[in-house]
PDB file of C-alpha atoms in Angstrom:
ATOM      1  CA  TYR A   1      89.005 119.725 118.654  1.00 60.00           C
ATOM      2  CA  ARG A   2      86.294 119.612 121.303  1.00 71.00           C
ATOM      3  CA  LEU A   3      84.387 116.219 121.784  1.00 72.00           C
ATOM      4  CA  SER A   4      81.364 118.345 122.282  1.00 80.00           C
ATOM      5  CA  GLY A   5      81.587 119.497 118.690  1.00 80.00           C
ATOM      6  CA  GLU A   6      81.409 123.151 119.908  1.00 83.00           C
ATOM      7  CA  GLY A   7      83.696 125.918 118.825  1.00 81.00           C
ATOM      8  CA  PHE A   8      86.346 127.578 120.878  1.00 81.00           C
ATOM      9  CA  THR A   9      84.880 131.244 120.829  1.00 82.00           C
ATOM     10  CA  ASP A  10      83.834 131.128 124.503  1.00 83.00           C
ATOM     11  CA  LEU A  11      87.407 130.354 125.510  1.00 84.00           C
ATOM     12  CA  PHE A  12      89.614 132.426 123.010  1.00 86.00           C
ATOM     13  CA  ASP A  13      89.319 135.729 121.335  1.00 86.00           C
ATOM     14  CA  VAL A  14      91.766 135.285 118.610  1.00 86.00           C
ATOM     15  CA  LEU A  15      92.794 132.136 116.690  1.00 79.00           C
ATOM     16  CA  LEU A  16      96.305 131.996 115.346  1.00 84.00           C
ATOM     17  CA  GLN A  17      97.003 129.667 112.489  1.00 84.00           C
ATOM     18  CA  ALA A  18     100.323 128.181 111.798  1.00 86.00           C
ATOM     19  CA  GLU A  19     101.764 128.072 108.203  1.00 90.00           C
ATOM     20  CA  SER A  20     100.964 125.000 106.023  1.00 91.00           C
ATOM     21  CA  ILE A  21     102.943 121.763 106.282  1.00 89.00           C
ATOM     22  CA  GLU A  22     104.167 122.571 102.618  1.00 93.00           C
ATOM     23  CA  SER A  23     105.471 125.933 103.483  1.00 95.00           C
ATOM     24  CA  PHE A  24     107.654 124.465 106.254  1.00 91.00           C
ATOM     25  CA  ILE A  25     108.954 121.697 104.132  1.00 90.00           C
ATOM     26  CA  GLU A  26     109.796 124.441 101.529  1.00 94.00           C
ATOM     27  CA  LYS A  27     111.580 126.304 104.126  1.00 93.00           C
ATOM     28  CA  GLY A  28     113.531 123.401 105.150  1.00 86.00           C
ATOM     29  CA  TRP A  29     112.059 123.277 108.642  1.00 85.00           C
ATOM     30  CA  LEU A  30     110.237 119.686 108.053  1.00 84.00           C
ATOM     31  CA  SER A  31     111.214 117.088 105.849  1.00 81.00           C
ATOM     32  CA  ASP A  32     109.380 116.106 102.719  1.00 81.00           C
ATOM     33  CA  PHE A  33     107.591 112.734 103.144  1.00 78.00           C
ATOM     34  CA  GLU A  34     105.633 110.089 101.167  1.00 76.00           C
ATOM     35  CA  TYR A  35     102.501 108.656 102.854  1.00 73.00           C
ATOM     36  CA  VAL A  36     101.625 105.169 102.119  1.00 75.00           C
ATOM     37  CA  SER A  37      98.310 103.690 103.333  1.00 77.00           C
ATOM     38  CA  VAL A  38      96.225 100.645 102.892  1.00 76.00           C
ATOM     39  CA  THR A  39      93.121 100.583 100.444  1.00 80.00           C
ATOM     40  CA  PRO A  40      89.829 100.749 102.107  1.00 81.00           C
ATOM     41  CA  GLU A  41      88.944  97.120 101.339  1.00 83.00           C
ATOM     42  CA  ASN A  42      92.235  95.895 103.090  1.00 83.00           C
ATOM     43  CA  TRP A  43      91.511  92.956 105.575  1.00 83.00           C
ATOM     44  CA  MET A  44      93.464  94.640 108.141  1.00 83.00           C
ATOM     45  CA  LEU A  45      91.425  97.893 107.986  1.00 84.00           C
ATOM     46  CA  GLU A  46      88.207  95.941 107.920  1.00 84.00           C
ATOM     47  CA  LYS A  47      89.288  94.454 111.228  1.00 85.00           C
ATOM     48  CA  ILE A  48      90.027  97.666 112.814  1.00 85.00           C
ATOM     49  CA  HIS A  49      86.653  99.126 111.804  1.00 83.00           C
ATOM     50  CA  GLY A  50      85.094  96.121 113.185  1.00 84.00           C
ATOM     51  CA  LEU A  51      86.271  97.289 116.932  1.00 86.00           C
ATOM     52  CA  LYS A  52      83.521  98.813 118.923  1.00 83.00           C
ATOM     53  CA  LYS A  53      85.165 100.160 122.178  1.00 77.00           C
ATOM     54  CA  LYS A  54      86.236 103.747 122.493  1.00 76.00           C
ATOM     55  CA  GLY A  55      87.935 105.742 124.975  1.00 74.00           C
ATOM     56  CA  VAL A  56      86.824 109.113 126.295  1.00 75.00           C
ATOM     57  CA  ASP A  57      88.929 110.806 123.516  1.00 75.00           C
ATOM     58  CA  GLY A  58      86.964 108.807 120.901  1.00 74.00           C
ATOM     59  CA  ASP A  59      90.010 106.800 120.058  1.00 79.00           C
ATOM     60  CA  TYR A  60      90.008 102.990 120.064  1.00 81.00           C
ATOM     61  CA  GLN A  61      90.882 101.295 123.428  1.00 84.00           C
ATOM     62  CA  THR A  62      94.377  99.854 123.489  1.00 85.00           C
ATOM     63  CA  LYS A  63      93.496  96.734 124.966  1.00 87.00           C
ATOM     64  CA  GLU A  64      90.731  95.863 122.248  1.00 87.00           C
ATOM     65  CA  MET A  65      93.199  97.336 119.455  1.00 88.00           C
ATOM     66  CA  ALA A  66      95.668  94.945 120.655  1.00 90.00           C
ATOM     67  CA  THR A  67      93.573  91.935 119.878  1.00 89.00           C
ATOM     68  CA  VAL A  68      93.659  92.930 116.319  1.00 89.00           C
ATOM     69  CA  MET A  69      97.071  94.477 115.822  1.00 92.00           C
ATOM     70  CA  ASP A  70      99.034  92.398 118.322  1.00 95.00           C
ATOM     71  CA  THR A  71      98.854  89.116 116.252  1.00 94.00           C
ATOM     72  CA  PRO A  72     101.295  87.267 113.997  1.00 96.00           C
ATOM     73  CA  GLU A  73      99.299  87.663 111.034  1.00 94.00           C
ATOM     74  CA  SER A  74      99.117  91.500 111.607  1.00 93.00           C
ATOM     75  CA  ILE A  75     102.817  91.926 112.451  1.00 95.00           C
ATOM     76  CA  ALA A  76     103.733  89.759 109.433  1.00 95.00           C
ATOM     77  CA  HIS A  77     101.723  92.173 107.346  1.00 92.00           C
ATOM     78  CA  LEU A  78     103.413  95.116 108.960  1.00 92.00           C
ATOM     79  CA  TYR A  79     106.758  93.843 108.239  1.00 95.00           C
ATOM     80  CA  GLN A  80     105.796  93.117 104.589  1.00 92.00           C
ATOM     81  CA  SER A  81     105.123  96.835 104.160  1.00 90.00           C
ATOM     82  CA  TYR A  82     108.457  97.666 105.396  1.00 91.00           C
ATOM     83  CA  GLU A  83     110.042  95.141 102.901  1.00 92.00           C
ATOM     84  CA  GLU A  84     108.047  96.691 100.187  1.00 91.00           C
ATOM     85  CA  PHE A  85     108.541 100.341 100.813  1.00 88.00           C
ATOM     86  CA  VAL A  86     111.305 101.052 103.093  1.00 84.00           C
ATOM     87  CA  ARG A  87     113.892  98.221 103.335  1.00 82.00           C
ATOM     88  CA  GLY A  88     117.365  99.533 103.636  1.00 82.00           C
ATOM     89  CA  LYS A  89     116.180 103.030 104.924  1.00 84.00           C
ATOM     90  CA  LYS A  90     115.567 104.106 108.473  1.00 85.00           C
ATOM     91  CA  GLY A  91     112.082 103.399 110.006  1.00 87.00           C
ATOM     92  CA  ILE A  92     110.034 104.065 113.075  1.00 90.00           C
ATOM     93  CA  VAL A  93     107.350 101.629 113.882  1.00 93.00           C
ATOM     94  CA  TYR A  94     104.348 102.828 115.993  1.00 92.00           C
ATOM     95  CA  ALA A  95     103.200 100.059 118.408  1.00 95.00           C
ATOM     96  CA  ILE A  96     100.015  99.942 120.574  1.00 93.00           C
ATOM     97  CA  ASN A  97     101.675  99.054 123.787  1.00 94.00           C
ATOM     98  CA  ARG A  98     104.999  97.646 125.106  1.00 95.00           C
ATOM     99  CA  GLU A  99     104.195  94.205 124.562  1.00 96.00           C
ATOM    100  CA  HIS A 100     103.102  94.742 120.961  1.00 97.00           C
ATOM    101  CA  ALA A 101     106.413  96.706 120.532  1.00 97.00           C
ATOM    102  CA  LYS A 102     108.292  93.547 121.694  1.00 97.00           C
ATOM    103  CA  HIS A 103     106.629  91.162 119.397  1.00 98.00           C
ATOM    104  CA  ILE A 104     107.284  93.688 116.386  1.00 97.00           C
ATOM    105  CA  ALA A 105     110.836  94.021 117.247  1.00 97.00           C
ATOM    106  CA  ASP A 106     111.421  90.204 117.746  1.00 97.00           C
ATOM    107  CA  TYR A 107     109.793  89.537 114.516  1.00 98.00           C
ATOM    108  CA  TYR A 108     111.914  92.258 112.579  1.00 96.00           C
ATOM    109  CA  ARG A 109     115.044  90.957 114.130  1.00 96.00           C
ATOM    110  CA  SER A 110     114.220  87.327 113.010  1.00 97.00           C
ATOM    111  CA  LYS A 111     114.183  88.868 109.591  1.00 95.00           C
ATOM    112  CA  GLY A 112     117.560  90.504 110.152  1.00 93.00           C
ATOM    113  CA  VAL A 113     116.429  93.986 110.766  1.00 93.00           C
ATOM    114  CA  ARG A 114     118.440  95.836 113.429  1.00 93.00           C
ATOM    115  CA  CYS A 115     115.883  97.317 115.775  1.00 93.00           C
ATOM    116  CA  ALA A 116     115.193  98.512 119.281  1.00 95.00           C
ATOM    117  CA  VAL A 117     112.218  99.271 121.436  1.00 96.00           C
ATOM    118  CA  ILE A 118     111.725 102.514 123.082  1.00 95.00           C
ATOM    119  CA  ASP A 119     108.923 103.574 125.481  1.00 94.00           C
ATOM    120  CA  ALA A 120     107.923 105.803 128.452  1.00 91.00           C
ATOM    121  CA  LYS A 121     109.465 103.285 130.750  1.00 94.00           C
ATOM    122  CA  THR A 122     112.943 103.232 128.783  1.00 94.00           C
ATOM    123  CA  PRO A 123     115.372 105.052 131.293  1.00 94.00           C
ATOM    124  CA  ALA A 124     116.524 108.561 129.915  1.00 92.00           C
ATOM    125  CA  GLY A 125     119.899 107.493 129.476  1.00 92.00           C
ATOM    126  CA  GLU A 126     119.023 104.373 127.576  1.00 93.00           C
ATOM    127  CA  ARG A 127     116.509 106.195 125.395  1.00 91.00           C
ATOM    128  CA  ALA A 128     119.137 108.722 124.360  1.00 89.00           C
ATOM    129  CA  GLN A 129     121.797 106.058 123.382  1.00 90.00           C
ATOM    130  CA  ILE A 130     119.216 104.218 121.270  1.00 91.00           C
ATOM    131  CA  VAL A 131     118.165 107.425 119.420  1.00 89.00           C
ATOM    132  CA  GLU A 132     121.963 108.344 118.877  1.00 87.00           C
ATOM    133  CA  ASN A 133     122.738 104.540 117.738  1.00 89.00           C
ATOM    134  CA  TYR A 134     119.771 105.154 115.329  1.00 90.00           C
ATOM    135  CA  LYS A 135     120.864 108.478 114.099  1.00 85.00           C
ATOM    136  CA  GLY A 136     124.416 107.244 113.667  1.00 71.00           C
ATOM    137  CA  SER A 137     125.862 110.408 115.064  1.00 52.00           C
ATOM    138  CA  PRO A 138     129.506 111.047 114.197  1.00 50.00           C
ATOM    139  CA  GLY A 139     130.529 111.431 117.744  1.00 49.00           C
ATOM    140  CA  LEU A 140     129.908 107.820 118.671  1.00 46.00           C
ATOM    141  CA  GLU A 141     132.172 105.170 118.647  1.00 47.00           C
ATOM    142  CA  THR A 142     132.444 103.608 115.110  1.00 43.00           C
ATOM    143  CA  ALA A 143     130.972 100.138 116.755  1.00 49.00           C
ATOM    144  CA  TYR A 144     127.707 102.065 117.540  1.00 50.00           C
ATOM    145  CA  ARG A 145     127.210 104.415 114.760  1.00 54.00           C
ATOM    146  CA  GLY A 146     124.164 103.586 112.658  1.00 68.00           C
ATOM    147  CA  GLN A 147     123.628 100.414 114.473  1.00 86.00           C
ATOM    148  CA  ILE A 148     119.858 100.523 114.567  1.00 92.00           C
ATOM    149  CA  ASP A 149     117.761 100.766 111.346  1.00 90.00           C
ATOM    150  CA  VAL A 150     114.308 100.712 113.070  1.00 93.00           C
ATOM    151  CA  ILE A 151     112.869 101.988 116.187  1.00 94.00           C
ATOM    152  CA  VAL A 152     109.721 100.377 117.463  1.00 96.00           C
ATOM    153  CA  ASN A 153     108.168 102.980 119.774  1.00 94.00           C
ATOM    154  CA  VAL A 154     105.285 103.404 122.068  1.00 94.00           C
ATOM    155  CA  ASP A 155     103.868 106.972 122.479  1.00 88.00           C
ATOM    156  CA  ILE A 156     107.359 108.513 122.135  1.00 89.00           C
ATOM    157  CA  PHE A 157     107.659 109.899 118.668  1.00 85.00           C
ATOM    158  CA  SER A 158     104.570 111.739 118.033  1.00 76.00           C
ATOM    159  CA  GLU A 159     105.848 115.394 117.204  1.00 72.00           C
ATOM    160  CA  GLY A 160     108.914 117.136 117.292  1.00 72.00           C
ATOM    161  CA  PHE A 161     111.382 114.481 116.515  1.00 76.00           C
ATOM    162  CA  ASP A 162     114.494 115.829 114.539  1.00 77.00           C
ATOM    163  CA  CYS A 163     116.244 113.172 112.689  1.00 77.00           C
ATOM    164  CA  PRO A 164     117.105 113.791 109.027  1.00 72.00           C
ATOM    165  CA  GLU A 165     118.150 110.190 108.708  1.00 71.00           C
ATOM    166  CA  VAL A 166     114.478 109.239 108.466  1.00 73.00           C
TER     167      VAL A 166
END
């Protein structure tokens, strides 16, 4: 995608297209999924659409997005979605920034959900341990196996995360 709206013919001679997501699921390379979204008239979506500042990439600015998303009302709404759709299953929450992630994790923990926060500043060894505790790998000591139900992440799990438990 180019912000100018122009094509790529000036840069490339051949366009290679991947198989469809459905094809990857059928072959067992991706997990099937169910996507749940808010309705267009949802109060949270209306607040998000009211944001005006955009970054050079066309996305909302993190600082302004936090004014809407990092609020007790919004975090409670997020948790309610977890309760309604995935309670008792593994989950990954996508936070706007580190502070937002901490607030989400604190709220979930107050409701009895075992969760951890992971972001770019999490040391590599700690990050690996959190993921292993989340996955519940058989190689771990019994005390740690499946110890985490939800990982709240900031810009870590965007693509290529292999975790069949999810």
